[in-house]
Coordinates of C-alpha atoms in Angstrom, one line a residue:
Chain A
M1 CA 38.6 113.1 79.3
A2 CA 38.5 114.5 82.8
I3 CA 41.3 116.6 84.1
K4 CA 42.2 116.8 87.7
I5 CA 43.8 119.9 89.1
I6 CA 45.9 118.9 92.0
C7 CA 46.7 121.7 94.5
C8 CA 49.5 121.0 97.0
K9 CA 48.9 122.3 100.5
N10 CA 52.0 123.1 102.5
Q11 CA 52.7 125.9 104.9
R12 CA 56.3 126.5 104.0
C13 CA 55.5 126.6 100.4
K14 CA 52.7 129.1 101.2
T15 CA 50.3 126.9 99.1
D16 CA 48.0 126.7 102.1
Q17 CA 47.2 130.4 101.5
L18 CA 45.3 129.6 98.3
D19 CA 41.6 130.4 98.4
L20 CA 40.4 127.0 97.1
T21 CA 36.7 128.0 97.1
R22 CA 37.3 131.0 94.9
L23 CA 39.7 128.9 92.7
K24 CA 36.9 126.3 92.3
S25 CA 34.3 128.8 91.2
D26 CA 36.8 130.6 88.9
L27 CA 37.8 127.4 87.2
K28 CA 34.4 125.9 86.9
R29 CA 34.3 123.7 83.8
P30 CA 32.5 120.4 83.2
N31 CA 35.6 118.3 82.9
L32 CA 37.7 119.9 85.6
E33 CA 38.0 118.7 89.2
L34 CA 40.0 120.4 91.9
V35 CA 41.7 118.2 94.5
Q36 CA 43.9 119.3 97.4
I37 CA 46.6 117.1 98.6
L38 CA 48.5 117.8 101.8
D39 CA 52.3 117.9 101.3
L40 CA 52.3 116.6 97.8
C41 CA 56.0 116.1 97.6
I42 CA 56.0 113.5 100.2
N43 CA 52.8 111.9 99.1
L44 CA 53.5 111.3 95.5
K45 CA 52.0 107.8 95.7
K46 CA 48.6 109.4 95.7
I47 CA 49.3 111.0 92.3
N48 CA 50.6 107.8 90.9
L49 CA 47.2 106.2 91.7
I50 CA 45.2 108.8 89.6
Y51 CA 44.7 107.8 85.9
D52 CA 43.3 111.1 84.6
D53 CA 45.3 113.9 83.0
L54 CA 46.7 116.2 85.7
V55 CA 47.7 119.8 86.3
I56 CA 49.8 119.9 89.3
C57 CA 49.8 123.2 91.1
G58 CA 52.6 123.6 93.5
C59 CA 56.4 123.6 93.1
D60 CA 58.4 123.7 89.9
E61 CA 58.4 120.5 87.9
K62 CA 62.1 119.9 88.4
V63 CA 61.4 119.3 92.1
I64 CA 59.2 116.2 91.8
K65 CA 58.7 115.3 88.1
S66 CA 61.5 112.7 88.1
R67 CA 59.7 110.7 90.8
L68 CA 56.3 110.5 89.1
E69 CA 54.9 107.7 87.0
V70 CA 54.3 109.8 83.9
N71 CA 53.7 107.2 81.2
R72 CA 50.0 106.5 81.7
K73 CA 48.7 110.1 81.7
K74 CA 49.6 113.6 80.7
I75 CA 51.0 115.7 83.5
V76 CA 51.6 119.4 83.3
F77 CA 52.9 121.6 86.1
A78 CA 51.7 125.0 87.1
P79 CA 54.7 126.3 89.2
I80 CA 52.6 128.6 91.4
R81 CA 55.0 128.3 94.3
E82 CA 58.0 129.8 92.6
E83 CA 56.2 132.0 90.1
C84 CA 53.4 133.4 92.3
L85 CA 53.2 132.6 96.0
W86 CA 56.9 133.3 96.8
L87 CA 57.0 136.4 94.6
Y88 CA 53.9 138.4 95.2
Q89 CA 53.2 140.3 98.5
D90 CA 49.8 141.5 97.3
R91 CA 47.3 138.6 97.7
E92 CA 45.0 139.7 94.9
A93 CA 47.8 140.1 92.4
C94 CA 49.1 136.7 93.6
Y95 CA 45.7 135.1 93.0
K96 CA 45.5 136.5 89.5
Q97 CA 48.9 135.1 88.7
V98 CA 47.9 131.7 90.1
I99 CA 44.8 131.6 87.9
L100 CA 46.9 132.6 84.9
Q101 CA 49.5 129.9 85.6
I102 CA 46.8 127.3 85.9
K103 CA 45.1 128.4 82.6
L104 CA 48.5 128.3 80.8
A105 CA 49.0 124.8 82.2
L106 CA 45.6 123.7 80.9
N107 CA 46.5 125.2 77.5
R108 CA 49.7 123.2 77.5
L109 CA 47.8 120.1 78.5
K110 CA 45.7 120.4 75.3
F111 CA 48.7 120.1 73.1
I112 CA 51.3 117.9 74.7
R113 CA 51.5 114.3 73.7
K114 CA 51.7 111.5 76.2
N115 CA 55.3 110.5 76.9
D116 CA 55.2 106.9 75.8
K117 CA 58.9 106.5 76.0
E118 CA 59.9 104.0 78.6
P119 CA 63.3 104.8 80.2
L120 CA 65.7 102.1 79.1
K121 CA 67.2 101.7 82.6
S122 CA 70.5 101.5 80.8
F123 CA 72.1 103.5 83.6
N124 CA 71.4 100.9 86.3
E125 CA 72.2 98.0 83.9
K126 CA 75.5 99.5 82.7
I127 CA 76.7 100.4 86.2
S128 CA 75.8 97.1 87.7
H129 CA 77.5 95.3 84.8
Y130 CA 80.6 97.4 85.4
I131 CA 80.5 96.6 89.1
E132 CA 80.4 92.9 88.2
I133 CA 83.4 93.3 85.9
I134 CA 85.4 95.1 88.6
D135 CA 84.4 92.5 91.2
A136 CA 85.6 89.8 88.9
I137 CA 89.0 91.3 88.3
G138 CA 89.4 92.0 92.0
P139 CA 90.5 95.1 94.0
N140 CA 93.0 97.6 92.8
P141 CA 96.4 96.3 93.8
F142 CA 97.5 99.8 94.7
K143 CA 94.9 99.8 97.5
V144 CA 96.6 99.4 100.8
Chain B
M1 CA 88.9 131.1 106.0
A2 CA 85.5 130.3 107.4
L3 CA 83.8 127.3 105.8
G4 CA 80.0 126.9 106.3
V5 CA 77.8 124.0 105.5
I6 CA 74.1 124.4 104.6
L7 CA 72.0 121.3 104.8
C8 CA 68.6 121.3 103.2
R9 CA 66.1 118.7 104.2
C10 CA 64.0 119.5 101.2
N11 CA 60.7 119.6 103.0
G12 CA 60.9 116.1 104.4
M13 CA 61.7 114.5 101.0
M14 CA 64.9 112.9 102.4
E15 CA 63.3 111.1 105.3
N16 CA 65.8 108.2 105.1
L17 CA 68.8 110.5 106.1
D18 CA 69.7 110.8 109.7
W19 CA 70.2 114.6 110.0
V20 CA 71.3 114.5 113.6
A21 CA 74.1 112.1 112.7
I22 CA 75.1 114.3 109.7
A23 CA 75.2 117.4 111.9
E24 CA 77.3 115.6 114.5
F25 CA 79.6 114.4 111.8
L26 CA 80.1 118.0 110.5
N27 CA 80.5 119.4 114.0
K28 CA 83.5 117.2 114.6
K29 CA 85.2 118.7 111.5
K30 CA 87.8 121.2 112.4
D31 CA 87.6 123.1 109.1
V32 CA 83.8 123.6 109.4
A33 CA 83.0 126.9 111.1
D34 CA 79.3 126.2 111.4
T35 CA 76.4 124.2 110.0
L36 CA 72.9 125.5 109.1
I37 CA 70.1 123.0 108.7
L38 CA 67.1 124.2 106.8
D39 CA 63.8 122.6 105.9
M40 CA 63.6 124.3 102.6
A41 CA 66.6 126.3 101.4
C42 CA 64.8 127.5 98.3
S43 CA 62.0 129.2 100.1
P44 CA 62.1 133.0 100.8
Q45 CA 62.5 132.2 104.5
G46 CA 65.3 129.7 103.8
Q47 CA 67.1 132.3 101.7
Q48 CA 66.9 134.9 104.4
D49 CA 68.3 132.3 106.9
M50 CA 71.2 131.6 104.6
V51 CA 72.0 135.3 104.1
G52 CA 71.9 135.7 107.9
F53 CA 74.1 132.6 108.4
I54 CA 76.7 133.8 106.0
E55 CA 76.8 137.3 107.4
T56 CA 76.9 136.5 111.1
R57 CA 79.4 133.7 110.8
K58 CA 81.5 135.6 108.2
I59 CA 81.4 132.6 105.9
D60 CA 83.6 132.8 102.8
R61 CA 83.3 129.2 101.5
V62 CA 80.0 127.4 101.3
V63 CA 79.1 123.7 101.0
A64 CA 75.4 123.5 100.0
A65 CA 74.1 120.0 100.5
A66 CA 70.6 119.8 98.9
C67 CA 69.0 118.7 95.7
S68 CA 70.8 118.2 92.5
P69 CA 72.7 121.3 91.2
L70 CA 70.6 120.9 88.1
V71 CA 67.4 121.5 90.1
K72 CA 68.0 124.5 92.4
G73 CA 71.7 125.0 91.9
G74 CA 71.3 128.4 90.4
L75 CA 69.7 129.6 93.6
F76 CA 72.9 128.9 95.6
Q77 CA 75.0 130.5 92.9
A78 CA 72.8 133.6 93.0
L79 CA 73.2 133.6 96.8
A80 CA 76.9 133.3 96.6
H81 CA 77.0 136.1 94.1
K82 CA 74.8 138.3 96.3
M83 CA 77.1 137.6 99.3
G84 CA 80.3 138.3 97.3
I85 CA 81.5 134.7 97.5
P86 CA 83.3 133.6 94.3
N87 CA 81.6 130.8 92.4
Q88 CA 84.6 128.5 93.0
C89 CA 84.1 128.8 96.7
L90 CA 80.7 127.3 96.5
E91 CA 80.3 123.5 96.3
R92 CA 76.9 121.9 95.8
V93 CA 76.5 118.4 97.1
N94 CA 73.7 116.3 95.6
I95 CA 72.5 114.5 98.6
R96 CA 68.9 114.3 97.4
E97 CA 68.9 112.5 94.0
Q98 CA 72.2 110.7 94.2
C99 CA 72.2 109.8 97.9
S100 CA 68.8 109.8 99.7
W101 CA 66.7 108.9 96.7
A102 CA 69.2 106.6 95.0
I103 CA 70.0 104.6 98.2
R104 CA 66.9 103.9 100.1
E105 CA 68.5 102.2 103.1
S106 CA 69.3 104.8 105.8
G107 CA 72.7 103.3 106.9
P108 CA 74.4 103.2 103.5
A109 CA 72.7 106.5 102.5
L110 CA 74.2 108.2 105.6
E111 CA 77.7 106.8 104.8
N112 CA 77.4 108.0 101.2
A113 CA 76.3 111.4 102.4
K114 CA 79.3 111.6 104.6
I115 CA 81.6 110.7 101.8
K116 CA 80.0 113.3 99.5
L117 CA 80.3 116.0 102.2
N118 CA 84.0 115.0 102.8
M119 CA 84.6 115.3 99.1
A120 CA 83.1 118.8 99.0
L121 CA 85.0 120.0 102.1
K122 CA 88.3 118.7 100.6
R123 CA 87.6 120.5 97.3
L124 CA 86.9 123.8 99.1
N125 CA 90.1 123.4 101.1
K126 CA 92.0 123.1 97.9
V127 CA 90.5 126.2 96.3
K128 CA 93.1 128.8 95.7
D129 CA 92.0 132.3 94.9
I130 CA 94.3 133.2 92.0
G131 CA 91.6 135.5 90.6
H132 CA 91.2 133.5 87.4
W133 CA 87.6 132.8 88.2
Q134 CA 86.9 136.4 87.2
L135 CA 88.1 135.8 83.7
N136 CA 85.2 133.4 82.7
K137 CA 87.4 131.4 80.3
A138 CA 90.0 128.7 80.4
Y139 CA 93.1 129.8 82.2
I140 CA 96.6 128.7 81.2
N141 CA 99.4 128.9 83.8
K142 CA 102.2 130.2 81.7
L143 CA 104.8 129.6 84.4
R144 CA 104.4 125.9 83.9
C145 CA 103.3 125.7 80.2
D146 CA 105.9 124.1 77.9
K147 CA 104.3 125.5 74.7
C148 CA 103.5 122.1 73.3
K149 CA 100.5 123.7 71.5
R150 CA 98.2 120.7 72.0
C151 CA 95.5 122.9 73.4
I152 CA 95.6 125.0 70.2
E153 CA 95.2 121.9 68.1
E154 CA 92.4 120.3 70.1
C155 CA 90.2 123.2 71.0
P156 CA 86.9 122.4 69.2
N157 CA 85.9 126.1 69.2
E158 CA 89.2 127.4 67.9
A159 CA 89.4 129.7 70.9
I160 CA 93.1 129.2 71.6
S161 CA 95.7 130.7 69.4
L162 CA 99.4 131.3 69.7
G163 CA 100.1 134.6 71.5
A164 CA 102.8 137.1 70.7
D165 CA 104.9 135.7 73.6
G166 CA 104.8 132.2 72.2
F167 CA 102.4 130.9 74.8
P168 CA 98.8 129.9 73.9
S169 CA 96.3 132.6 74.4
V170 CA 92.5 132.0 75.1
D171 CA 89.9 134.1 73.4
G172 CA 87.2 134.7 76.0
N173 CA 84.6 135.4 73.3
K174 CA 85.0 132.0 71.7
C175 CA 85.8 129.9 74.8
V176 CA 82.7 127.9 75.9
K177 CA 84.5 126.4 79.0
C178 CA 84.1 122.9 77.7
G179 CA 87.5 121.9 79.2
V180 CA 88.8 119.9 76.2
C181 CA 92.1 121.8 76.4
L182 CA 92.3 121.0 80.1
G183 CA 91.7 117.3 79.4
G184 CA 94.4 117.1 76.8
C185 CA 97.1 119.2 78.5
P186 CA 100.0 116.8 79.3
L187 CA 101.2 119.0 82.1
G188 CA 97.8 119.8 83.5
V189 CA 98.4 123.5 83.6
I190 CA 95.0 124.6 82.3
S191 CA 92.1 125.2 84.5
L192 CA 88.5 126.5 84.2
P193 CA 86.9 129.0 86.5
N194 CA 85.1 126.3 88.4
F195 CA 87.2 123.2 87.6
R196 CA 90.8 122.8 88.7
L197 CA 92.6 119.5 88.6
E198 CA 94.0 119.9 92.2
E199 CA 90.4 120.3 93.5
I200 CA 89.1 117.3 91.7
N201 CA 92.1 115.3 92.8
G202 CA 91.2 116.2 96.4
M203 CA 87.7 115.0 95.9
I204 CA 88.9 111.7 94.5
E205 CA 91.3 111.3 97.5
E206 CA 88.3 111.5 99.8
A207 CA 86.2 109.2 97.6
A208 CA 89.0 106.6 97.8
K209 CA 88.4 106.4 101.6
S210 CA 85.0 104.9 101.0
K211 CA 84.7 101.4 102.5
S212 CA 82.4 100.1 99.8
K213 CA 83.7 97.4 97.6
P214 CA 84.4 97.9 94.7
N215 CA 84.9 101.6 95.1
L216 CA 84.3 103.4 91.8
I217 CA 84.5 107.0 90.8
G218 CA 82.4 108.5 88.0
L219 CA 83.4 111.7 86.1
F220 CA 80.1 112.6 84.4
C221 CA 79.5 115.3 81.9
S222 CA 76.5 117.5 82.6
H223 CA 74.2 115.5 80.3
A224 CA 75.2 112.1 81.8
Y225 CA 74.8 113.7 85.3
E226 CA 71.2 114.7 84.3
E227 CA 70.5 111.2 83.2
A228 CA 72.0 109.8 86.5
D229 CA 69.7 112.2 88.4
A230 CA 66.6 111.0 86.5
V231 CA 67.4 107.4 87.2
C232 CA 68.5 107.9 90.8
A233 CA 65.1 109.6 91.6
K234 CA 63.6 106.2 91.3
S235 CA 66.3 104.3 93.2
C236 CA 69.7 103.2 92.1
P237 CA 71.4 101.2 94.9
E238 CA 74.6 100.9 92.7
L239 CA 75.5 104.4 93.8
V240 CA 76.8 102.9 97.1
N241 CA 79.8 101.9 95.1
L242 CA 79.9 104.9 92.8
N243 CA 80.7 108.5 93.7
I244 CA 79.8 110.9 90.8
I245 CA 81.8 114.0 90.2
S246 CA 80.3 116.5 87.7
V247 CA 82.7 117.7 84.9
P248 CA 81.9 120.2 82.2
C249 CA 82.4 117.7 79.4
S250 CA 83.8 114.2 79.2
G251 CA 86.6 115.7 77.1
A252 CA 87.6 117.8 80.2
V253 CA 88.9 114.7 82.1
N254 CA 92.7 114.8 82.2
M255 CA 94.2 111.4 82.3
T256 CA 96.4 112.5 85.3
L257 CA 93.1 112.4 87.2
V258 CA 92.6 108.8 86.3
N259 CA 96.2 107.9 87.2
D260 CA 95.9 109.6 90.6
A261 CA 92.5 107.9 91.2
L262 CA 94.0 104.5 90.6
A263 CA 97.1 105.4 92.6
T264 CA 94.9 106.3 95.6
G265 CA 93.1 102.9 95.4
I266 CA 90.0 103.5 93.4
D267 CA 89.0 100.2 91.8
G268 CA 87.5 101.6 88.6
V269 CA 86.9 105.0 86.9
I270 CA 83.9 105.7 84.7
I271 CA 84.0 108.6 82.4
A272 CA 80.5 109.2 81.2
G273 CA 79.4 111.5 78.4
C274 CA 77.3 111.5 75.2
E275 CA 77.1 109.1 72.3
H276 CA 79.2 109.7 69.2
S277 CA 78.8 113.1 67.6
Q278 CA 76.1 114.1 70.2
C279 CA 78.4 116.3 72.3
Q280 CA 76.7 119.6 72.8
L281 CA 80.0 121.2 73.5
R282 CA 81.4 119.7 70.2
R283 CA 83.7 116.7 70.0
G284 CA 84.6 116.4 73.7
N285 CA 83.3 112.9 73.8
D286 CA 85.4 111.9 70.7
Y287 CA 88.5 113.3 72.4
A288 CA 87.6 111.5 75.7
K289 CA 87.3 108.1 73.9
K290 CA 90.7 108.5 72.2
R291 CA 92.4 109.5 75.4
I292 CA 90.8 106.6 77.2
A293 CA 91.9 104.1 74.6
N294 CA 95.5 105.4 74.9
Q295 CA 95.3 105.4 78.7
Q296 CA 94.0 101.8 78.7
E297 CA 97.1 100.8 76.8
T298 CA 99.2 102.5 79.4
L299 CA 97.4 100.7 82.2
E300 CA 98.1 97.4 80.6
E301 CA 101.8 98.3 80.4
M302 CA 101.6 98.9 84.1
F303 CA 100.1 95.4 84.6
L304 CA 96.7 96.9 85.5
E305 CA 93.5 95.7 83.8
K306 CA 92.3 98.1 81.1
E307 CA 88.7 97.6 82.4
R308 CA 89.6 99.8 85.3
L309 CA 88.9 102.8 83.0
I310 CA 85.8 102.9 80.9
Y311 CA 83.8 105.3 78.8
M312 CA 80.0 105.1 79.1
A313 CA 77.1 106.8 77.4
F314 CA 73.7 106.0 78.9
D315 CA 71.1 107.2 76.4
E316 CA 68.6 106.8 79.1
N317 CA 65.8 107.7 76.7
Y318 CA 63.8 109.8 79.2
T319 CA 63.3 112.8 77.0
P320 CA 60.4 112.7 74.6
S321 CA 61.7 113.0 71.0
A322 CA 60.6 115.1 68.1
E323 CA 58.3 113.6 65.5
I324 CA 58.2 114.2 61.8
D325 CA 54.9 114.2 60.0
D326 CA 55.7 112.3 56.8
R327 CA 52.6 113.6 55.0
I328 CA 53.9 117.2 55.2
C329 CA 57.7 116.6 55.1
S330 CA 59.3 117.4 51.8
K331 CA 62.6 115.8 52.9
C332 CA 64.5 119.0 52.3
G333 CA 67.0 118.0 55.0
S334 CA 66.9 121.3 57.0
C335 CA 66.3 119.5 60.2
E336 CA 69.3 117.2 59.6
L337 CA 71.5 120.1 59.0
V338 CA 70.6 122.0 62.1
C339 CA 70.2 119.2 64.7
P340 CA 73.0 119.9 67.2
F341 CA 72.9 116.2 68.3
K342 CA 72.9 114.6 64.8
A343 CA 69.8 112.7 65.8
I344 CA 68.0 113.2 62.4
S345 CA 68.9 111.5 59.2
Y346 CA 67.4 110.5 55.9
S347 CA 66.4 106.8 55.8
P348 CA 66.7 105.6 52.1
Q349 CA 64.9 102.3 52.9
E350 CA 61.8 104.1 54.3
N351 CA 62.2 107.2 52.1
K352 CA 61.7 109.5 55.0
M353 CA 63.5 111.6 57.6
S354 CA 63.8 109.7 60.8
V355 CA 64.6 110.7 64.3
N356 CA 66.9 108.7 66.5
P357 CA 64.8 108.7 69.8
Q358 CA 67.9 108.2 72.0
G359 CA 69.8 111.0 70.4
C360 CA 67.0 113.5 70.4
R361 CA 66.9 115.8 73.4
S362 CA 63.8 117.8 72.4
C363 CA 65.7 121.1 71.9
G364 CA 63.3 122.1 69.1
T365 CA 65.9 123.5 66.7
C366 CA 64.5 121.2 64.0
A367 CA 60.9 122.3 64.6
A368 CA 61.9 125.9 64.4
S369 CA 63.8 125.5 61.2
C370 CA 61.4 123.2 59.3
P371 CA 59.9 125.4 56.5
A372 CA 56.9 123.1 56.2
G373 CA 56.1 122.8 59.9
A374 CA 56.4 119.1 59.8
V375 CA 58.3 118.6 63.0
K376 CA 56.4 118.3 66.2
L377 CA 57.7 118.3 69.7
S378 CA 55.8 116.6 72.4
E379 CA 56.1 119.4 74.9
A380 CA 55.8 122.5 72.8
C381 CA 54.1 123.4 69.5
D382 CA 53.1 126.6 67.7
E383 CA 49.4 126.0 68.5
E384 CA 50.3 125.9 72.2
I385 CA 52.3 129.1 72.1
L386 CA 49.6 130.9 70.1
G387 CA 47.0 129.7 72.6
A388 CA 49.2 131.0 75.5
I389 CA 49.5 134.3 73.7
D390 CA 45.8 134.6 73.2
L391 CA 45.3 133.7 76.9
L392 CA 47.7 136.4 78.0
L393 CA 46.2 139.0 75.8
G394 CA 42.8 138.1 77.0
E395 CA 44.0 138.6 80.6
G396 CA 45.1 142.1 79.7
Y397 CA 48.9 141.5 79.4

């Protein structure tokens, strides 16, 4: 199955400094495709439309993972922003670290299972049910 | 005292919040020395700006309104540490997951953000520097303690013993700061480095001023808080009615907090934690449930409905669970013994070890302890780690 490597492009994250041409030639494999998306964090809908397995190069997974539709495909994050671009002053050392992070992410992608668990949405249900209960019994009489 | 507020816009991810209105709201506050609005507080530039802000304005108490404390919270803690600000003088406000993302409409989201900021400001105003934050363990105020010894009986880690002076004494090496002692103390004289009843009371007072009906308060353990974050990321409009306060463990909620919340006009109190026997900090949820049952009886004696106080466990099921390969498993039971969440058990009907998917949190303890290598995790396995090592060695590491 094809794998798409999604690279975020953002000035503040310094991901715009990535040499994409060099990255493309260094990661040249038959089933890999490199795609750059501008401001990924505010354009997540584009990711949700892709059905291939993904390696997302940009911020740490905690930043956006919870907003992604993960059930249909395997998604792995290469946190190049926190682990490379914000750490290294030397561009060449930084690039080497980026390549390493992407390769490690590709290695992870080989072994992870698809997360087929559907969230139960029990949080929303339980809270709205409780709100109904409190609505039914009325406001707290101590409330002035 | 100089209180500064740092607002992070998270690179435009909170587009539904009116930042000008929030800044104006904070500028009107007498106790706020200054406000700093950043596009990305976690970036190197953002961190430099925060250091400059704290230094030039001589800030000694910080409200950081940004993403969830479970996402980049450590960054603000590191900043506070670097600037010599005690941890208790830093309050992180989750305006991203539990405000902007949960409530999509800008008007209610703004109101909710204001309440959350008010709660944080109130908490920081109530902080007293009695130095106990340096101890890094539960602190017992001996001047008010009546030596009832309940904390000694209830501490799940046996970290509290009777001291030579007749007062309880906390062993810092055993104390995990779960707060079960604090939750059970009838006089409320115990506090944790980052969790004092007076401060939480102050937050509840502010939450009570919310105009939403009904007005609920949630005291969520860190696991339930994480579940709430995961759900809120994909919208949860119910949070207009519910203000969530993070507590170390559901067992850390003292019932005086519940009484005070109801006395200030809160319509309902939710204490959220883990399911039975899954408490990572050991038995805190069991204590919480017992105390809630007792408190519900007290509420009925006061002619208040017992439903106004409730315990919830969400089991949101968002973490992929471990899988056991039956072909390899010898049913030795090692995984069942080591699972900290009691999520693995032997099923006699199916004659196999089975994993409760809601209970499993993918910690991997079972996988590491399985002598046959029959337990597989979805996000980590030996082959992956070996592959990564090969890769690193190949790259010259």
